[in-house]
Short mmCIF file of C-alpha atoms and ligand atoms in Angstrom, two decimals:
data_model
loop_
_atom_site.label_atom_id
_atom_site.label_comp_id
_atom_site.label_asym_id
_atom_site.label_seq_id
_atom_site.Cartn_x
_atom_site.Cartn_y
_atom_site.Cartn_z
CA UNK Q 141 -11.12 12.39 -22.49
CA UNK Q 142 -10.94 10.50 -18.94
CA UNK Q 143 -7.10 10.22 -19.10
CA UNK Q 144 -6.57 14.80 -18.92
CA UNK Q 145 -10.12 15.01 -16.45
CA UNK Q 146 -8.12 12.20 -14.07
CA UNK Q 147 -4.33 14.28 -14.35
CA UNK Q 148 -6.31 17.25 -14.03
CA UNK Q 149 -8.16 16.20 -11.07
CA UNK Q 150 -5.04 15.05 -9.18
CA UNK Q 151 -6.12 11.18 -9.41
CA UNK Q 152 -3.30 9.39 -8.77
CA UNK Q 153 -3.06 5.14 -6.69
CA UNK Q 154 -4.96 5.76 -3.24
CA UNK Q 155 -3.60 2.47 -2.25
CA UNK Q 156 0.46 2.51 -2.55
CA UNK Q 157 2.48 3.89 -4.51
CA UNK Q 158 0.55 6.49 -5.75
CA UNK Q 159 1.13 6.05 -9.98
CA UNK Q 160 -0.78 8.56 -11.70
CA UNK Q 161 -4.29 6.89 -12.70
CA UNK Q 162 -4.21 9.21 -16.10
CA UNK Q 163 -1.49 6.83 -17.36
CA UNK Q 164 -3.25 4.17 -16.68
CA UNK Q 165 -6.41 5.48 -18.55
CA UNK Q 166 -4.56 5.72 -21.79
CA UNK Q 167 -3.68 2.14 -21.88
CA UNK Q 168 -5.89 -0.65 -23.93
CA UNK Q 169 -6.31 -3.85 -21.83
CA UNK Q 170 -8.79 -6.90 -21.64
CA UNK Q 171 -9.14 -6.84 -17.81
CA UNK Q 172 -10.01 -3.90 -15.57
CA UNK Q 173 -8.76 -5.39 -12.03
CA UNK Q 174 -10.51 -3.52 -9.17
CA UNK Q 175 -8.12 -4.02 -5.63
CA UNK Q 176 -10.59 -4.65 -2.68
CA UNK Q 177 -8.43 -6.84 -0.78
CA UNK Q 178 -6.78 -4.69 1.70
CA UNK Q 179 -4.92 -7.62 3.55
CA UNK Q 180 -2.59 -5.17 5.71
CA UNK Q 181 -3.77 -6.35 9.24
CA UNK Q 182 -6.06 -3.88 11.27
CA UNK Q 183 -7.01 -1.59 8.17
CA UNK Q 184 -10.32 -1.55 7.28
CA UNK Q 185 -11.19 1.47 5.26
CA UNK Q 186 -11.35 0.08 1.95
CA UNK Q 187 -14.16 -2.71 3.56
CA UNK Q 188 -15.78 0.47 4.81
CA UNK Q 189 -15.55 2.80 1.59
CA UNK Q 190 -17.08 -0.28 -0.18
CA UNK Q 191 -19.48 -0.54 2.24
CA UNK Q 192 -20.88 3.05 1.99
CA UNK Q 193 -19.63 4.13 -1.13
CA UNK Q 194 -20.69 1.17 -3.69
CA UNK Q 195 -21.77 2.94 -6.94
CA UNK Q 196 -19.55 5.57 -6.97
CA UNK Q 197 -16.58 2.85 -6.99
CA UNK Q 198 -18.13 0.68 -9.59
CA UNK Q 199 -19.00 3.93 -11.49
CA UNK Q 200 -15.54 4.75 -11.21
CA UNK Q 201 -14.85 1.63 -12.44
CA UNK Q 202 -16.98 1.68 -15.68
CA UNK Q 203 -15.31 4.89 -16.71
CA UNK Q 204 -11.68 2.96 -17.01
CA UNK Q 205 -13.70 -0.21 -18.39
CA UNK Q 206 -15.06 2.46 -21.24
CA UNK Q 207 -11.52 4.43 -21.17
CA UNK Q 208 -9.27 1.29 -21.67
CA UNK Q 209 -11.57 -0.73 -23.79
CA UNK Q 210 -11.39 -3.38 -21.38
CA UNK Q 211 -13.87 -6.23 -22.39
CA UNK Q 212 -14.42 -7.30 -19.10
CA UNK Q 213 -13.71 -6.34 -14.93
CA UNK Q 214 -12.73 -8.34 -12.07
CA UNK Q 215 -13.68 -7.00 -8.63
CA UNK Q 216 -11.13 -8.83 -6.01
CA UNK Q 217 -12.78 -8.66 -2.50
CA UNK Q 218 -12.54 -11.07 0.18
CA UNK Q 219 -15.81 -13.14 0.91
CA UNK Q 220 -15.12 -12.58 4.57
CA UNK Q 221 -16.36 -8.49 4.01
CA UNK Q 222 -19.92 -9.71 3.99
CA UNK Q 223 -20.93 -6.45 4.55
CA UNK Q 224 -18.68 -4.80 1.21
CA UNK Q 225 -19.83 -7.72 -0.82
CA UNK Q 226 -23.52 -7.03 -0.15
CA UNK Q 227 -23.33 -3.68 -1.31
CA UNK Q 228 -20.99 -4.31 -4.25
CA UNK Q 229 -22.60 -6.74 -5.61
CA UNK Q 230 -25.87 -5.12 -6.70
CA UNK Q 231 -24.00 -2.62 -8.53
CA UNK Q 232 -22.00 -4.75 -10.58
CA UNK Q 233 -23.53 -5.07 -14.45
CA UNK Q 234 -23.89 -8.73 -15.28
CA UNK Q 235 -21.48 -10.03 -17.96
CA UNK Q 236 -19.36 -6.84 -17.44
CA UNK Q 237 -18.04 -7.21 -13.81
CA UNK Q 238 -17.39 -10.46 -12.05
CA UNK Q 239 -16.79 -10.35 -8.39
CA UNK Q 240 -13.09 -12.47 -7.70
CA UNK Q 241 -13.66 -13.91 -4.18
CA UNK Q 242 -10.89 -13.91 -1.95
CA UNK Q 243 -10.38 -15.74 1.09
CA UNK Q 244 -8.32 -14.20 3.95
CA UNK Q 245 -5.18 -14.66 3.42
CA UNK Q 246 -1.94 -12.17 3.49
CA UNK Q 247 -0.96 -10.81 0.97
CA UNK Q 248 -4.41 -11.17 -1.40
CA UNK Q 249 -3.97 -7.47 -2.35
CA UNK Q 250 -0.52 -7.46 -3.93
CA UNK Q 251 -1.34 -7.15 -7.83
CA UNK Q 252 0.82 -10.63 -9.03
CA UNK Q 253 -1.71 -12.45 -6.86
CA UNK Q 254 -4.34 -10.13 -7.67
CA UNK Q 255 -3.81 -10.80 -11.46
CA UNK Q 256 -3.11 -14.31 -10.84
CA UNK Q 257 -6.54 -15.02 -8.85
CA UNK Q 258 -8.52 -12.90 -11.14
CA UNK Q 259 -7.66 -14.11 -14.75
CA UNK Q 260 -4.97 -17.21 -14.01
CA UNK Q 261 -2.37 -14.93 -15.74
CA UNK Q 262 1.19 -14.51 -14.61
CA UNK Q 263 3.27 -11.06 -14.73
CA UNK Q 264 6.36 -11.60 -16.43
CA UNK Q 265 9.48 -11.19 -13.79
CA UNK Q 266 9.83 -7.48 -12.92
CA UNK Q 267 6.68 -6.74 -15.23
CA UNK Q 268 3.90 -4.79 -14.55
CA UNK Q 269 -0.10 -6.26 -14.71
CA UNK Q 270 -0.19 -3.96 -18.27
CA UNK Q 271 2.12 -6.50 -20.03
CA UNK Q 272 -0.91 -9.83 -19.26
CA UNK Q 273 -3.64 -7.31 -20.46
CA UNK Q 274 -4.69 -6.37 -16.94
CA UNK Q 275 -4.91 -2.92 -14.57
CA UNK Q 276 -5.40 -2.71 -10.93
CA UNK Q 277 -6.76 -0.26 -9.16
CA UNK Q 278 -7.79 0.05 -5.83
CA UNK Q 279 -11.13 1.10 -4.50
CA UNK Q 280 -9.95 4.43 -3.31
CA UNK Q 281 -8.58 5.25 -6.54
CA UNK Q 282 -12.11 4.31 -8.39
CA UNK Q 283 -14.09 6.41 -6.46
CA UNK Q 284 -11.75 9.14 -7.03
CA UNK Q 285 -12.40 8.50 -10.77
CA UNK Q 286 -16.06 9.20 -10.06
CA UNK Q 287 -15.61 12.35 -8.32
CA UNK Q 288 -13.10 13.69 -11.17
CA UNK Q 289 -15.74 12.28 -13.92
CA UNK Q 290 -17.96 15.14 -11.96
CA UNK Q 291 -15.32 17.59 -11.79
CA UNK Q 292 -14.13 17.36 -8.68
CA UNK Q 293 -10.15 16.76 -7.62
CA UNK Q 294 -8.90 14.64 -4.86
CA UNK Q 295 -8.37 17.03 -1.81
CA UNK Q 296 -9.40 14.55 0.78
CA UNK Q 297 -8.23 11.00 1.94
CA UNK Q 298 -10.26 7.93 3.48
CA UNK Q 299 -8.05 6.55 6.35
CA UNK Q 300 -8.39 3.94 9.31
CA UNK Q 301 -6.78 5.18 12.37
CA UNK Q 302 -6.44 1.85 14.86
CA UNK Q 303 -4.74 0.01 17.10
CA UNK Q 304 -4.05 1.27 20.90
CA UNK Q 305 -6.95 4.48 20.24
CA UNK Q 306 -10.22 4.55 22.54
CA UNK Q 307 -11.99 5.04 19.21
CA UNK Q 308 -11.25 3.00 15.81
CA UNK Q 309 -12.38 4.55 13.22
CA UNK Q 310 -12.79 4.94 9.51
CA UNK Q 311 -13.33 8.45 8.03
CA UNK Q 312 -12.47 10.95 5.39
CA UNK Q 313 -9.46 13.32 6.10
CA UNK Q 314 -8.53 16.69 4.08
CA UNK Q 315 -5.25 15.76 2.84
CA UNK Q 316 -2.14 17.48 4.51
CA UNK Q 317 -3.87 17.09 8.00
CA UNK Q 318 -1.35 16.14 10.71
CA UNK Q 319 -1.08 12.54 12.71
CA UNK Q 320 -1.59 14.70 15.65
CA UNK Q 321 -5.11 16.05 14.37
CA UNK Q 322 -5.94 12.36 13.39
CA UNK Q 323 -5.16 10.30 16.54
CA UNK Q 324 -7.29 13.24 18.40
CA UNK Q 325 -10.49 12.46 15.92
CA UNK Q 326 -10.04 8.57 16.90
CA UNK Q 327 -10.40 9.30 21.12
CA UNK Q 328 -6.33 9.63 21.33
CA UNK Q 329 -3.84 6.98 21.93
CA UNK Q 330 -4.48 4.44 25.05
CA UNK Q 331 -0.69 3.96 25.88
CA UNK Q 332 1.49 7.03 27.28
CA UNK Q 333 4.03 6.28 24.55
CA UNK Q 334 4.02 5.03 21.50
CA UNK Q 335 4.83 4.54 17.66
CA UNK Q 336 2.68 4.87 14.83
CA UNK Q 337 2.35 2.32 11.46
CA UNK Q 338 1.88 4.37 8.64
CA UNK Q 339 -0.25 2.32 6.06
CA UNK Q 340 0.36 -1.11 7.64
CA UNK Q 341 2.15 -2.87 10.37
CA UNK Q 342 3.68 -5.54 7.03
CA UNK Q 343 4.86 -2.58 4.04
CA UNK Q 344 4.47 0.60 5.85
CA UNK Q 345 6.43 3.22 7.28
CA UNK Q 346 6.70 3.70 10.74
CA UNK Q 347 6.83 7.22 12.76
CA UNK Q 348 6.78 8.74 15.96
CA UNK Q 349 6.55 12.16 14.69
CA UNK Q 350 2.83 13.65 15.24
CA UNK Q 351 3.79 16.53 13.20
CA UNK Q 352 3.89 14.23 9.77
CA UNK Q 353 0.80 14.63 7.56
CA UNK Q 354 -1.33 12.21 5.49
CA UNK Q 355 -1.34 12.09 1.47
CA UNK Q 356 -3.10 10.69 -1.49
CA UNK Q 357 -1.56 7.61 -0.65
CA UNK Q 358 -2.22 7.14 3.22
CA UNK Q 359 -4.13 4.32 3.77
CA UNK Q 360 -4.28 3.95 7.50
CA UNK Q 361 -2.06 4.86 10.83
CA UNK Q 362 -1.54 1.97 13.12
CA UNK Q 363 -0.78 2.97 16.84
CA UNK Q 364 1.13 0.96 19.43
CA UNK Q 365 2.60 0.99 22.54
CA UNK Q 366 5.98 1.77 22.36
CA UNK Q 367 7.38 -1.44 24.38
CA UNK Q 368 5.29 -3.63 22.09
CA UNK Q 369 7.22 -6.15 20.16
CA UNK Q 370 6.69 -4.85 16.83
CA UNK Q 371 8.37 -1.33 18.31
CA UNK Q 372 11.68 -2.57 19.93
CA UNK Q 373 12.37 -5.53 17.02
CA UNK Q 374 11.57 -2.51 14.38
CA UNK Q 375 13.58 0.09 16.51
CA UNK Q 376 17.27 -1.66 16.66
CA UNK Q 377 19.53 -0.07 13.99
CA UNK Q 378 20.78 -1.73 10.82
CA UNK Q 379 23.75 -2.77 11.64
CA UNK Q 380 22.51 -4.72 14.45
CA UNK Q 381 19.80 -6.64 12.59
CA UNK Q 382 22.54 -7.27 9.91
CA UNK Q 383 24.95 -8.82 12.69
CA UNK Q 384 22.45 -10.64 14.35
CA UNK Q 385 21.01 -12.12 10.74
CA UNK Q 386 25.06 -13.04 10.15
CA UNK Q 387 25.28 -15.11 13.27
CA UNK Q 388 22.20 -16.43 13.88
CA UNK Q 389 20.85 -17.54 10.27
CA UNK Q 390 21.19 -21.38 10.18
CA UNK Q 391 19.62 -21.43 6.52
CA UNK Q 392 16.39 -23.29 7.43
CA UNK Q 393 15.05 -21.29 4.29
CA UNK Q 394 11.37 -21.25 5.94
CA UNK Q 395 11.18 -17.38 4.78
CA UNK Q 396 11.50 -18.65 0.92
CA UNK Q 397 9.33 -21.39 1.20
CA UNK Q 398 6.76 -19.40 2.76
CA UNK Q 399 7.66 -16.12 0.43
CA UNK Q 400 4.43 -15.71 -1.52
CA UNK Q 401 6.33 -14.41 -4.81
CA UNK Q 402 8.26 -17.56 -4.93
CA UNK Q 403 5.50 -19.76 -4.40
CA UNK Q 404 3.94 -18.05 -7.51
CA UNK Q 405 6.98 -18.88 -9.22
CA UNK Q 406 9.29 -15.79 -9.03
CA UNK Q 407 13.25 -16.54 -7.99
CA UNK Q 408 13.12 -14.99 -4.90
CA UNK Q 409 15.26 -16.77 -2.42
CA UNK Q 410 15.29 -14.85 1.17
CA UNK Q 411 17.43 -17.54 2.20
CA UNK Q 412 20.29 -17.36 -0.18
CA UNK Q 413 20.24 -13.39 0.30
CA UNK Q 414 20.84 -13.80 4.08
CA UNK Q 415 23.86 -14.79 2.97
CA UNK Q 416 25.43 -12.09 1.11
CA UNK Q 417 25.37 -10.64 4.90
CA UNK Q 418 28.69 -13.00 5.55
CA UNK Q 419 30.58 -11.96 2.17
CA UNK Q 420 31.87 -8.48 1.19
CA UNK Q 421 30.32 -6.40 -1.41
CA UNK Q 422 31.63 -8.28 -4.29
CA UNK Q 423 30.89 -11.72 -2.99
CA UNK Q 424 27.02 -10.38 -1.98
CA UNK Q 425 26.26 -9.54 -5.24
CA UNK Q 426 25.82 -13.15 -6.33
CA UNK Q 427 23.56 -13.63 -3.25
CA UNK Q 428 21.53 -10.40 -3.49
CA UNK Q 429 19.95 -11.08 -6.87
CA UNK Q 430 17.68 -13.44 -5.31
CA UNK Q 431 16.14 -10.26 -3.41
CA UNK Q 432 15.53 -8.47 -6.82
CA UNK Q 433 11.66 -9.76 -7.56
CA UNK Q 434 11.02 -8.80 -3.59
CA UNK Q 435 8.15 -7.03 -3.38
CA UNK Q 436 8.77 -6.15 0.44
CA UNK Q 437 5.76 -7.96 1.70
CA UNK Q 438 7.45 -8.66 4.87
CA UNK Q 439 6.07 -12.08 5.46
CA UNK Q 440 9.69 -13.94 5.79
CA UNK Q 441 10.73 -11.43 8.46
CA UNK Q 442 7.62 -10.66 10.51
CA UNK Q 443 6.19 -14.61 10.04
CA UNK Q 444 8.33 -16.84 8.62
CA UNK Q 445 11.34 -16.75 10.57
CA UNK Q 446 11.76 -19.10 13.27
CA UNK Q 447 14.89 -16.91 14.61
CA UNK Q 448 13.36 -13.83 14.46
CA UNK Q 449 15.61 -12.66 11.55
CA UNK Q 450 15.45 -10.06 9.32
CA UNK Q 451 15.20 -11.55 5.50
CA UNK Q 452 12.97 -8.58 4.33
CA UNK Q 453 15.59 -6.34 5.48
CA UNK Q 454 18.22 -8.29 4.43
CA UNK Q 455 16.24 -7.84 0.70
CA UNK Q 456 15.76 -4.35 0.45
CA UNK Q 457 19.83 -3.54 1.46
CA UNK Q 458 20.36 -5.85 -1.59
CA UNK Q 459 17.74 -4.17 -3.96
CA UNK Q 460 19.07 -0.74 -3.13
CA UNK Q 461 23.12 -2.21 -3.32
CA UNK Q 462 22.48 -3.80 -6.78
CA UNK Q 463 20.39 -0.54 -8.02
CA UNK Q 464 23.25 1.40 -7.33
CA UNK Q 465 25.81 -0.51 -8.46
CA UNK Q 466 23.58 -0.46 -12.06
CA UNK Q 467 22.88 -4.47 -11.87
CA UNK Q 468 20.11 -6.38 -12.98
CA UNK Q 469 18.71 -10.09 -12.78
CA UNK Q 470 16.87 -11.45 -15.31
CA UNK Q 471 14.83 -14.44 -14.46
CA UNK Q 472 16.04 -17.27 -16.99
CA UNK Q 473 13.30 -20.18 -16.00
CA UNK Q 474 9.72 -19.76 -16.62
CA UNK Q 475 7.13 -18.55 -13.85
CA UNK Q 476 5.51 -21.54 -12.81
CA UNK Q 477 3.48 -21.43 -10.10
CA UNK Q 478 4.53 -23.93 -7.13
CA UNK Q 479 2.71 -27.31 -6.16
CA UNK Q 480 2.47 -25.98 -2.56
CA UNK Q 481 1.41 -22.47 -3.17
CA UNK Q 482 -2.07 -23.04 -1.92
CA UNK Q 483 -1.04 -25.16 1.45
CA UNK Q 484 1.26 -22.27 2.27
CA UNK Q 485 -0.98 -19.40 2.30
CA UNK Q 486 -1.22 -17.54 5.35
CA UNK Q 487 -4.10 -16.93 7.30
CA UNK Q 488 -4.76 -13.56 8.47
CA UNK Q 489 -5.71 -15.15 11.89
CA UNK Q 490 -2.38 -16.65 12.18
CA UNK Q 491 -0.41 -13.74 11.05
CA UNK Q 492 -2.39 -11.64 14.00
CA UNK Q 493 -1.42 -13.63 16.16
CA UNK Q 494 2.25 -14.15 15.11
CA UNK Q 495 2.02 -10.11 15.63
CA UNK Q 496 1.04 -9.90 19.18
CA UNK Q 497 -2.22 -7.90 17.85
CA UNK Q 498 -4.83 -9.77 18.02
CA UNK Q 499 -6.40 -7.38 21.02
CA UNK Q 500 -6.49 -4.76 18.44
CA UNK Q 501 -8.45 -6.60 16.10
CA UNK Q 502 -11.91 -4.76 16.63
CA UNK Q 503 -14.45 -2.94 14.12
CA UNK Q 504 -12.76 0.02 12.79
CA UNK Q 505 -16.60 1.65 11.24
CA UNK Q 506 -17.10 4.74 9.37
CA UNK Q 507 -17.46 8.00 11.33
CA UNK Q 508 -19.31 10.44 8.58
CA UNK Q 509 -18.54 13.34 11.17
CA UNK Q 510 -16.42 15.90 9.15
CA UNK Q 511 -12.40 16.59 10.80
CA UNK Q 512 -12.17 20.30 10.07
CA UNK Q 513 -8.22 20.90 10.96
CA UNK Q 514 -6.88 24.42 11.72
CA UNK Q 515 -3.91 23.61 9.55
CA UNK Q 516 -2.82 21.47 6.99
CA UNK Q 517 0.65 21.17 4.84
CA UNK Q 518 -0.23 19.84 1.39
CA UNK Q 519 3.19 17.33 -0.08
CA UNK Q 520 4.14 18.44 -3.43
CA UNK Q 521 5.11 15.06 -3.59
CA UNK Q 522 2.84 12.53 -2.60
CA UNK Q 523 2.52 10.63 -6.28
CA UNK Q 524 5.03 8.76 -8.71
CA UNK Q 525 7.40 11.05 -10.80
CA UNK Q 526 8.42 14.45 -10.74
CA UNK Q 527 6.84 16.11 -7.31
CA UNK Q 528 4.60 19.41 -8.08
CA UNK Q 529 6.08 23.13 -8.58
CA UNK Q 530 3.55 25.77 -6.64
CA UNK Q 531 1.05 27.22 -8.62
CA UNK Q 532 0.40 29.83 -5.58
CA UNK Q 533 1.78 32.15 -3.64
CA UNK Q 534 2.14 32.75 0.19
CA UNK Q 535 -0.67 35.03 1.37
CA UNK Q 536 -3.19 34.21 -1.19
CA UNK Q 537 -6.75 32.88 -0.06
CA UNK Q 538 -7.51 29.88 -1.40
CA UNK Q 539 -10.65 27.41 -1.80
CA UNK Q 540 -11.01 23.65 -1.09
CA UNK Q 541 -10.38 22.03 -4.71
CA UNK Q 542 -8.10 25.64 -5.85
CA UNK Q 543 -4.96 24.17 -7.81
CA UNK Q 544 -2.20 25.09 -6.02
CA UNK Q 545 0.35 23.11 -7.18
CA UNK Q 546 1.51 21.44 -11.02
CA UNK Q 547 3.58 19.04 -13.20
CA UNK Q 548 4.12 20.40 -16.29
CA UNK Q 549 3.30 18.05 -19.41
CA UNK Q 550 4.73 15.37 -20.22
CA UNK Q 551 6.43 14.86 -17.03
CA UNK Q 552 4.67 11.94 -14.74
CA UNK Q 553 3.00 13.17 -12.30
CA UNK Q 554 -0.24 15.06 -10.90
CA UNK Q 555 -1.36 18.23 -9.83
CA UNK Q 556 -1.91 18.93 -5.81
CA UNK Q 557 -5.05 21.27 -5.01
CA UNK Q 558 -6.30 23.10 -1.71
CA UNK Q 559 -7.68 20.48 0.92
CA UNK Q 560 -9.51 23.28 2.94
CA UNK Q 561 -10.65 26.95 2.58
CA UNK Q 562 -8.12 29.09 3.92
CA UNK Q 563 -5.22 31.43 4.02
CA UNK Q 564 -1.24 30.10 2.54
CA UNK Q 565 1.10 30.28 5.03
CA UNK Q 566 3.45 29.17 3.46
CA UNK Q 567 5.29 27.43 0.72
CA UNK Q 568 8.34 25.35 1.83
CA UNK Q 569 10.51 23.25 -0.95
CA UNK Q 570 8.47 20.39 0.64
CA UNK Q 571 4.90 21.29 1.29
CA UNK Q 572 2.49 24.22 0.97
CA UNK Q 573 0.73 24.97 4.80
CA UNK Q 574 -2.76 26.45 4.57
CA UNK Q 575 -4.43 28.03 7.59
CA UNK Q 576 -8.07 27.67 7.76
S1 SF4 M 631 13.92 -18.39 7.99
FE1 SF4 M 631 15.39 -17.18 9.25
S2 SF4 M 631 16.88 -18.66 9.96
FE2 SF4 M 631 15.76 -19.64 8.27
S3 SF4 M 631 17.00 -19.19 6.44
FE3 SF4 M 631 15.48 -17.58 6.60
S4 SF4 M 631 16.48 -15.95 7.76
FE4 SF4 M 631 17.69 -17.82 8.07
S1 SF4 M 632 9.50 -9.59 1.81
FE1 SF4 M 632 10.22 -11.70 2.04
S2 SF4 M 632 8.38 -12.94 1.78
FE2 SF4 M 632 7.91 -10.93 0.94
S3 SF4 M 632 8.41 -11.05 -1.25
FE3 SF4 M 632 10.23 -10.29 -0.19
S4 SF4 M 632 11.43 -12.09 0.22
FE4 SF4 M 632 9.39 -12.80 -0.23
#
């Protein structure tokens, strides 16, 4: 059965935030959404994998089409990857899998408008794409259903590594390798100093720390100088961007009538959330429920803004204050999508250039050349659910594709395995270091 090959193989979301695919596998659905869009500026390595990996994603494809009875599969891709969509496109069996051409817009890839633009169904408010017959995976993910349908676990990661590097690249990485070990494969940083994007300048993390590792779900490291604008706005503590956003915010409400979840009907209000920043806790809560269908996109604070606010920010400090305080918001009207939705959209051009990055927009192509790293630390958690208990112990020689790591059924999760041949070093409460 695909569903125990997939947990057993470690397959879990390549793209975000790494759900176990094995779940997903069990379900019964009508559409089978496959995620090509990769609209986080400056990535490129899912327009690469499909590029030079084409059967092995639609094959991975057509194994959760035959798993989930799915009668038919979208593949979302932007027509702009001319390159991707000539190599898809021969692969995909006519009648089963329709391409979904996307233009280049931010944020194509989030799965509401993935769902939306494939099938012209609407999640429910806080719903998952399950609940309107539909999964999403991303490209990443389906070739790793390939390899597990041939036995063989995910121990390695496709990345892009761009930005201020001599070389921008796209290439496969054993998982666990450090940032350090991957800025050196792309030609090293151009800038003396600087901060690293983990996964995307618009949802990602951000890091100065060389010593941090990729997982199953690291999609790309982004490096810039450290006195670029991006940096200093992203480096000025919480408190500060909360003040300023107090003061400042003259409730234009730009950053809700460009939010892409409202425009497909959701009641999120950016606006109205900036102002739980001037009440105390018990008048915010009234204002913060408009941040509760967020989905952290970041377009109202990095775009939208004409003050330079922080709205996105302003969202997630009401997400987490309502989740604590055990409160929820139930959308009462119906999602209907808004009569300006398609005027708003925003061009991936324009957002570049909104960025300051637009010198950093160059071809990030696939480097086949294996990175063999002396070390690596494997995450026991790197997936949804409970993280993974050891299955090894210090000292032991292991194998690239050994299990060394487990979630005990029925608990969600997914096993870890070796990324290279080598020796364990050790096992922390965090990771499991393997010397080669
Ligand atoms: S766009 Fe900026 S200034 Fe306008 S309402 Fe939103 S946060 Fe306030
Ligand atoms: S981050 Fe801003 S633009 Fe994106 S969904 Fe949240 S409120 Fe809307």
């Amino acid at each position: 059965m695909l569903s125990q090959t997939l947990r057993e193989c470690g397959v879990v979301g390549a793209g975000g935030a790494g759900f176990p695919t094995s779940v997903k596998a069990r379900s019964e659905i009508e559409f089978m959404i496959a995620n090509g869009a990769e609209c986080e500026p400056l990535i490129h390595k899912d327009a690469e994998l499909m590029a030079h990996f084409p059967a092995e994603i639609v094959s991975g494809m057509l194994a959760m089409m035959d798993a989930t009875r799915a009668r038919a599969g979208r593949f979302g891709i932007k027509s702009k990857n001319a390159a991707a969509l000539d190599a898809i496109r021969p692969h995909l069996p006519a009648g089963r899998i329709e391409p979904t051409l996307l233009g280049d817009f931010y944020p194509s890839g989030d799965e509401y408008e993935l769902v939306y633009a494939a099938t012209g169904r609407l999640i429910p408010p806080a719903g998952i794409p399950l609940q309107v017959g539909c999964v999403v995976n991303n490209v990443e993910t389906l070739y790793n259903v390939h390899q597990a349908t041939l036995g063989v676990p995910v121990t390695r990661k496709f990345v892009s590594v761009c930005g201020a590097v001599h070389q921008p690249k796209s290439f496969w990485v054993p998982v666990g390798t450090s940032f350090r070990d991957l800025l050196d494969f792309a030609g090293g940083p151009t800038a003396p100093t600087f901060g690293i994007f983990v996964g995307g300048i618009m949802m990602g993390a951000f890091t100065y720390d060389l010593d941090e590792v990729d997982t199953k779900t690291t999609t790309g490291l982004i490096v810039l100088p450290k006195d670029h604008y991006l940096i200093t706005r992203r480096d000025r503590p919480e408190q500060e961007l909360h003040r300023i956003g107090k003061s400042a915010c003259d409730q234009c409400s730009y950053c809700t009538e460009f939010c892409p979840r409202y425009l497909l009907g959701y009641e999120v209000m950016p606006h109205k959330v900036m102002r739980s920043l001037g009440f105390t806790l018990a008048g915010s809560e009234l204002w913060s429920q408009w941040s509760e269908l967020c989905c952290g996109c970041g377009l109202c604070t990095l775009y939208a803004c004409p003050e330079d606010l922080y709205p996105k920010e302003a969202c997630d400090k009401g997400k987490t204050e309502r989740r604590a305080a055990g409160l929820r918001f139930v959308q009462a009207k119906p999602v209907q999508v808004h009569p300006m939705k398609e005027y708003r959209r925003v061009p991936q051009s324009r957002l570049r250039q909104r960025l300051n990055i637009d010198d950093y927009d160059v071809p990030c192509p696939y480097d086949p050349a294996p990175l063999r790293p002396a070390s690596v630390r494997v995450r026991l958690r790197q997936h949804a659910g409970q993280p993974a208990a050891p299955a090894i112990a210090s000292g032991r020689k292991v194998k690239t594709g050994q299990l060394i790591g487990r979630v005990d059924e029925p608990a969600l999760g997914a096993p870890i395995h070796a990324s290279i041949d080598g020796k364990v070093r050790a096992i922390t409460p965090d990771y499991i270091e393997i010397v080669a």
